[in-house]
Amino acid sequence: MTSATQMIKNTLWSVYDWLFSTMWIVESTRNDVKVDIYRKLIWPEISGNVLELGPGFAASLKFLAHTTTNDGSFHVDPNVIKSYTALEPNPFMYTRLQENAEVNGFNVNYDRLSYPDDKVHNTVSPKPDMVPFKIVRGTLDDAANIPKAVLAQAPFDSILTSFSLCTVRDPETALRNIQSLLKPGGTFYFIEHVRQPDPKDMTVVEDNGVDAVFWGKVQDWITPIWRIVGHGCHVNRRSGLTVAKIGGWKVVDYKSVRPVIDLQSRIMPLSFGKAVKADN
């Protein structure tokens, strides 16, 4: 590939990233209204050395364990959260990601090896007494290309995803990479939109009368178009089931819900829960 062709390709990807991040300003707020009730059930358990895959704007940081700090502010509890690594491939998410991290009392810095742009993010104010929060550009799509900043921080006590397994290139590969980065006994926390669970799926705890068979077919029909509009999002992946099936866990505990809020909810039921890595 010539340098000119690569430049054009990079420019197009950059525009694509920007368009999605701009759309996500509105869509993430709508999404949070629907899913925060379920995040609240598991996010407070997250602890230790933490890695989040695809945090976007990271609005869910507010559900981590918080405490009132010495200056009277309500910030993430340093006795629970020791460090936080945010692995996000879209740099147009970074400004709001940084803002949310700082609001929650983190000491934010950027991994300059994966994201060397010093011109854009020059507002970081060092707060050495706060929990460290490192923004790293990259994914877990390929074990050979996991950013060095992530590998250096591993193993992690907790790894989490919010609506990220729908966009990874290969969910099983990403999950195996997640497992490899967890310490034995470490926990993977997730909340993902999934293909409609089967009508008799025992993980479903909230049904609301949705026709799972029909809407599952709708998800299959729209996925080829949706993944283009949604920055790689596959609405018909069975992420909860995939987590359970890859093995390597000593505990997998997840639930599924079919909330009836609007049309979009019918094509985005949720699975959420956790998986604890085996001790050996």
Short mmCIF file of C-alpha atoms in Angstrom, two decimals:
data_model
loop_
_atom_site.label_atom_id
_atom_site.label_comp_id
_atom_site.label_asym_id
_atom_site.label_seq_id
_atom_site.Cartn_x
_atom_site.Cartn_y
_atom_site.Cartn_z
CA MET A 1 0.00 0.00 0.00
CA THR A 2 1.44 3.38 -1.01
CA SER A 3 1.85 6.17 1.53
CA ALA A 4 -0.82 8.22 -0.28
CA THR A 5 -3.29 5.34 -0.14
CA GLN A 6 -2.55 4.78 3.53
CA MET A 7 -3.04 8.47 4.23
CA ILE A 8 -6.44 8.42 2.55
CA LYS A 9 -7.41 5.29 4.47
CA ASN A 10 -6.33 6.82 7.77
CA THR A 11 -8.26 10.00 7.01
CA LEU A 12 -11.44 8.07 6.22
CA TRP A 13 -11.12 6.06 9.44
CA SER A 14 -10.57 9.27 11.37
CA VAL A 15 -13.74 10.79 9.89
CA TYR A 16 -15.61 7.57 10.71
CA ASP A 17 -14.36 7.71 14.32
CA TRP A 18 -15.37 11.36 14.61
CA LEU A 19 -18.86 10.76 13.21
CA PHE A 20 -19.48 7.93 15.66
CA SER A 21 -18.16 9.88 18.65
CA THR A 22 -20.41 12.81 17.70
CA MET A 23 -23.45 10.55 17.41
CA TRP A 24 -22.52 8.90 20.72
CA ILE A 25 -22.83 12.22 22.57
CA VAL A 26 -26.60 11.90 22.20
CA GLU A 27 -26.95 8.14 21.96
CA SER A 28 -24.86 7.36 25.05
CA THR A 29 -27.20 9.44 27.21
CA ARG A 30 -30.24 7.57 25.88
CA ASN A 31 -28.41 4.29 26.35
CA ASP A 32 -27.47 5.08 29.95
CA VAL A 33 -31.10 5.76 30.86
CA LYS A 34 -31.93 2.19 29.82
CA VAL A 35 -28.98 0.32 31.26
CA ASP A 36 -27.81 2.14 34.39
CA ILE A 37 -30.33 0.25 36.51
CA TYR A 38 -28.46 -2.95 35.63
CA ARG A 39 -24.96 -1.46 35.93
CA LYS A 40 -25.78 -0.49 39.50
CA LEU A 41 -26.18 -4.17 40.36
CA ILE A 42 -22.59 -5.18 39.56
CA TRP A 43 -20.34 -2.11 39.08
CA PRO A 44 -19.90 -1.44 42.84
CA GLU A 45 -18.13 -4.82 43.11
CA ILE A 46 -15.30 -3.75 40.78
CA SER A 47 -12.05 -3.38 42.68
CA GLY A 48 -8.26 -3.40 42.65
CA ASN A 49 -6.21 -2.94 39.51
CA VAL A 50 -8.87 -2.35 36.82
CA LEU A 51 -8.93 -2.51 33.00
CA GLU A 52 -11.91 -1.31 30.98
CA LEU A 53 -12.19 -2.28 27.33
CA GLY A 54 -13.88 0.34 25.12
CA PRO A 55 -15.07 2.77 27.82
CA GLY A 56 -16.21 5.46 25.36
CA PHE A 57 -17.03 8.48 27.54
CA ALA A 58 -16.91 6.28 30.69
CA ALA A 59 -20.07 7.70 32.24
CA SER A 60 -20.35 4.45 34.23
CA LEU A 61 -17.38 5.46 36.42
CA LYS A 62 -19.91 7.02 38.78
CA PHE A 63 -21.08 3.52 39.77
CA LEU A 64 -17.69 2.46 41.10
CA ALA A 65 -17.19 2.46 44.88
CA HIS A 66 -16.95 6.11 46.02
CA THR A 67 -16.15 7.81 49.29
CA THR A 68 -15.91 11.33 50.68
CA THR A 69 -12.25 12.35 50.42
CA ASN A 70 -10.21 14.67 52.65
CA ASP A 71 -11.17 17.73 50.63
CA GLY A 72 -14.88 16.97 51.11
CA SER A 73 -15.50 15.80 47.54
CA PHE A 74 -17.21 12.53 46.63
CA HIS A 75 -14.63 10.59 44.61
CA VAL A 76 -13.73 7.03 43.71
CA ASP A 77 -12.59 5.16 46.82
CA PRO A 78 -8.80 4.60 46.76
CA ASN A 79 -9.21 1.78 49.25
CA VAL A 80 -11.26 -0.12 46.65
CA ILE A 81 -9.95 1.06 43.24
CA LYS A 82 -6.14 1.02 43.14
CA SER A 83 -5.55 1.89 39.47
CA TYR A 84 -7.58 2.15 36.27
CA THR A 85 -6.57 1.56 32.67
CA ALA A 86 -9.01 2.69 29.95
CA LEU A 87 -8.33 0.95 26.62
CA GLU A 88 -10.20 2.97 23.99
CA PRO A 89 -9.46 2.86 20.22
CA ASN A 90 -11.36 6.05 19.28
CA PRO A 91 -9.37 9.19 20.20
CA PHE A 92 -12.41 11.41 19.65
CA MET A 93 -13.81 9.91 22.87
CA TYR A 94 -10.83 11.08 24.92
CA THR A 95 -11.87 14.60 25.92
CA ARG A 96 -15.11 13.48 27.56
CA LEU A 97 -13.43 10.32 28.87
CA GLN A 98 -10.80 12.47 30.59
CA GLU A 99 -13.45 14.83 31.97
CA ASN A 100 -15.49 11.97 33.47
CA ALA A 101 -12.39 10.42 35.00
CA GLU A 102 -11.36 13.73 36.59
CA VAL A 103 -14.88 14.38 37.90
CA ASN A 104 -14.67 11.02 39.66
CA GLY A 105 -11.38 11.93 41.29
CA PHE A 106 -8.85 10.09 39.15
CA ASN A 107 -5.33 11.26 38.30
CA VAL A 108 -5.50 11.09 34.48
CA ASN A 109 -2.57 10.57 32.14
CA TYR A 110 -2.15 9.31 28.58
CA ASP A 111 -0.03 6.48 27.26
CA ARG A 112 2.17 8.40 24.85
CA LEU A 113 3.40 5.25 23.14
CA SER A 114 -0.05 4.30 21.83
CA TYR A 115 -1.29 7.89 21.57
CA PRO A 116 1.58 10.37 21.10
CA ASP A 117 -0.54 13.45 20.34
CA ASP A 118 0.63 16.16 22.77
CA LYS A 119 -1.31 18.95 21.07
CA VAL A 120 -4.86 17.92 21.93
CA HIS A 121 -4.78 16.75 25.51
CA ASN A 122 -2.68 19.30 27.33
CA THR A 123 -5.17 19.98 30.12
CA VAL A 124 -4.23 17.08 32.37
CA SER A 125 -3.38 18.37 35.84
CA PRO A 126 -1.30 15.89 37.85
CA LYS A 127 -2.99 14.82 41.09
CA PRO A 128 -0.52 12.34 42.61
CA ASP A 129 -2.70 11.74 45.67
CA MET A 130 -5.56 10.46 43.47
CA VAL A 131 -6.06 6.99 41.95
CA PRO A 132 -4.07 6.73 38.66
CA PHE A 133 -6.11 6.55 35.46
CA LYS A 134 -4.28 5.83 32.20
CA ILE A 135 -5.91 6.30 28.78
CA VAL A 136 -4.46 3.88 26.23
CA ARG A 137 -5.32 3.68 22.54
CA GLY A 138 -5.93 0.17 21.26
CA THR A 139 -8.01 -3.00 21.43
CA LEU A 140 -7.74 -6.62 22.53
CA ASP A 141 -8.47 -7.95 19.05
CA ASP A 142 -5.01 -9.45 18.63
CA ALA A 143 -2.87 -10.97 21.39
CA ALA A 144 0.27 -9.93 19.50
CA ASN A 145 -0.77 -6.27 19.43
CA ILE A 146 -2.01 -5.60 22.94
CA PRO A 147 -0.56 -2.19 23.90
CA LYS A 148 2.54 -2.38 26.07
CA ALA A 149 0.95 -0.09 28.67
CA VAL A 150 -1.77 -2.69 29.21
CA LEU A 151 0.67 -5.60 29.42
CA ALA A 152 2.84 -3.67 31.86
CA GLN A 153 -0.12 -3.14 34.20
CA ALA A 154 -1.30 -6.78 34.07
CA PRO A 155 -2.44 -8.93 35.72
CA PHE A 156 -5.69 -7.17 36.57
CA ASP A 157 -8.04 -7.82 39.46
CA SER A 158 -11.04 -6.63 37.46
CA ILE A 159 -11.71 -6.24 33.73
CA LEU A 160 -14.97 -4.81 32.42
CA THR A 161 -16.82 -4.10 29.22
CA SER A 162 -19.92 -2.04 28.48
CA PHE A 163 -21.23 -2.67 24.95
CA SER A 164 -17.80 -3.51 23.60
CA LEU A 165 -18.01 -7.21 22.74
CA CYS A 166 -20.44 -6.31 19.95
CA THR A 167 -17.72 -4.40 18.11
CA VAL A 168 -14.59 -6.51 18.60
CA ARG A 169 -13.39 -8.38 15.54
CA ASP A 170 -13.64 -11.81 17.17
CA PRO A 171 -15.42 -12.06 20.56
CA GLU A 172 -13.79 -15.36 21.53
CA THR A 173 -10.31 -13.99 20.81
CA ALA A 174 -11.03 -10.83 22.81
CA LEU A 175 -12.38 -12.89 25.70
CA ARG A 176 -9.34 -15.15 25.74
CA ASN A 177 -7.14 -12.06 25.80
CA ILE A 178 -9.24 -10.71 28.68
CA GLN A 179 -8.71 -14.01 30.52
CA SER A 180 -4.96 -13.88 29.92
CA LEU A 181 -4.79 -10.39 31.45
CA LEU A 182 -6.77 -11.33 34.56
CA LYS A 183 -5.00 -12.67 37.61
CA PRO A 184 -6.16 -16.12 38.83
CA GLY A 185 -9.40 -15.51 40.69
CA GLY A 186 -9.82 -12.12 38.97
CA THR A 187 -13.24 -11.09 37.71
CA PHE A 188 -14.56 -10.06 34.30
CA TYR A 189 -17.64 -7.82 34.60
CA PHE A 190 -19.81 -7.14 31.58
CA ILE A 191 -23.02 -5.60 30.34
CA GLU A 192 -23.68 -6.17 26.65
CA HIS A 193 -26.59 -5.96 24.27
CA VAL A 194 -27.20 -9.36 22.70
CA ARG A 195 -29.31 -11.30 20.26
CA GLN A 196 -32.72 -12.03 21.76
CA PRO A 197 -32.25 -14.98 24.14
CA ASP A 198 -34.24 -18.08 23.28
CA PRO A 199 -37.80 -18.10 24.69
CA LYS A 200 -36.89 -20.71 27.32
CA ASP A 201 -33.49 -19.27 28.20
CA MET A 202 -33.17 -19.64 31.98
CA THR A 203 -30.94 -16.56 32.29
CA VAL A 204 -33.87 -14.26 31.39
CA VAL A 205 -35.09 -12.50 34.53
CA GLU A 206 -37.14 -9.76 32.86
CA ASP A 207 -39.24 -10.76 29.86
CA ASN A 208 -42.05 -8.20 29.42
CA GLY A 209 -43.76 -10.26 26.73
CA VAL A 210 -41.33 -9.50 23.90
CA ASP A 211 -41.59 -11.87 20.92
CA ALA A 212 -38.02 -13.17 21.14
CA VAL A 213 -38.17 -15.28 17.96
CA PHE A 214 -39.44 -12.45 15.75
CA TRP A 215 -37.10 -9.80 17.14
CA GLY A 216 -34.15 -12.16 16.97
CA LYS A 217 -34.76 -12.51 13.24
CA VAL A 218 -35.01 -8.71 12.93
CA GLN A 219 -31.62 -8.44 14.60
CA ASP A 220 -30.13 -10.89 12.10
CA TRP A 221 -31.63 -8.93 9.19
CA ILE A 222 -30.38 -5.51 10.25
CA THR A 223 -26.91 -6.44 11.51
CA PRO A 224 -25.12 -6.03 8.12
CA ILE A 225 -26.32 -2.41 7.94
CA TRP A 226 -26.23 -1.71 11.67
CA ARG A 227 -22.56 -2.65 11.95
CA ILE A 228 -21.71 0.06 9.39
CA VAL A 229 -23.78 2.75 11.09
CA GLY A 230 -22.81 1.58 14.57
CA HIS A 231 -19.04 1.49 14.15
CA GLY A 232 -18.81 -2.30 13.91
CA CYS A 233 -21.67 -3.08 16.30
CA HIS A 234 -23.27 -6.52 15.81
CA VAL A 235 -26.69 -6.54 17.46
CA ASN A 236 -27.09 -10.30 17.04
CA ARG A 237 -24.14 -11.60 19.05
CA ARG A 238 -24.83 -13.88 22.01
CA SER A 239 -22.15 -12.37 24.21
CA GLY A 240 -23.31 -13.78 27.55
CA LEU A 241 -23.40 -17.26 26.09
CA THR A 242 -19.99 -16.76 24.47
CA VAL A 243 -18.48 -15.76 27.82
CA ALA A 244 -19.87 -18.91 29.42
CA LYS A 245 -18.76 -21.23 26.60
CA ILE A 246 -15.08 -20.32 26.27
CA GLY A 247 -14.14 -22.10 29.49
CA GLY A 248 -11.35 -21.09 31.84
CA TRP A 249 -13.76 -19.71 34.46
CA LYS A 250 -14.53 -21.14 37.86
CA VAL A 251 -17.77 -19.13 38.07
CA VAL A 252 -19.96 -17.57 35.38
CA ASP A 253 -23.03 -15.72 36.60
CA TYR A 254 -25.07 -13.60 34.22
CA LYS A 255 -28.67 -12.59 33.64
CA SER A 256 -30.57 -11.43 30.58
CA VAL A 257 -33.40 -8.92 30.25
CA ARG A 258 -35.86 -8.00 27.51
CA PRO A 259 -36.89 -4.49 28.60
CA VAL A 260 -39.76 -2.87 26.73
CA ILE A 261 -38.93 0.82 26.51
CA ASP A 262 -38.90 1.65 22.81
CA LEU A 263 -38.28 0.06 19.41
CA GLN A 264 -34.53 0.13 19.89
CA SER A 265 -34.83 -1.86 23.12
CA ARG A 266 -36.46 -4.69 21.19
CA ILE A 267 -33.32 -5.07 19.09
CA MET A 268 -31.00 -4.52 22.07
CA PRO A 269 -31.90 -6.84 24.94
CA LEU A 270 -29.15 -7.10 27.54
CA SER A 271 -26.98 -9.66 29.25
CA PHE A 272 -25.00 -8.59 32.31
CA GLY A 273 -22.99 -10.30 35.00
CA LYS A 274 -19.54 -11.57 35.82
CA ALA A 275 -17.11 -14.42 35.25
CA VAL A 276 -14.37 -15.35 37.71
CA LYS A 277 -11.13 -16.73 36.26
CA ALA A 278 -10.10 -20.19 37.39
CA ASP A 279 -7.29 -20.33 39.95
CA ASN A 280 -5.01 -22.31 37.65
#
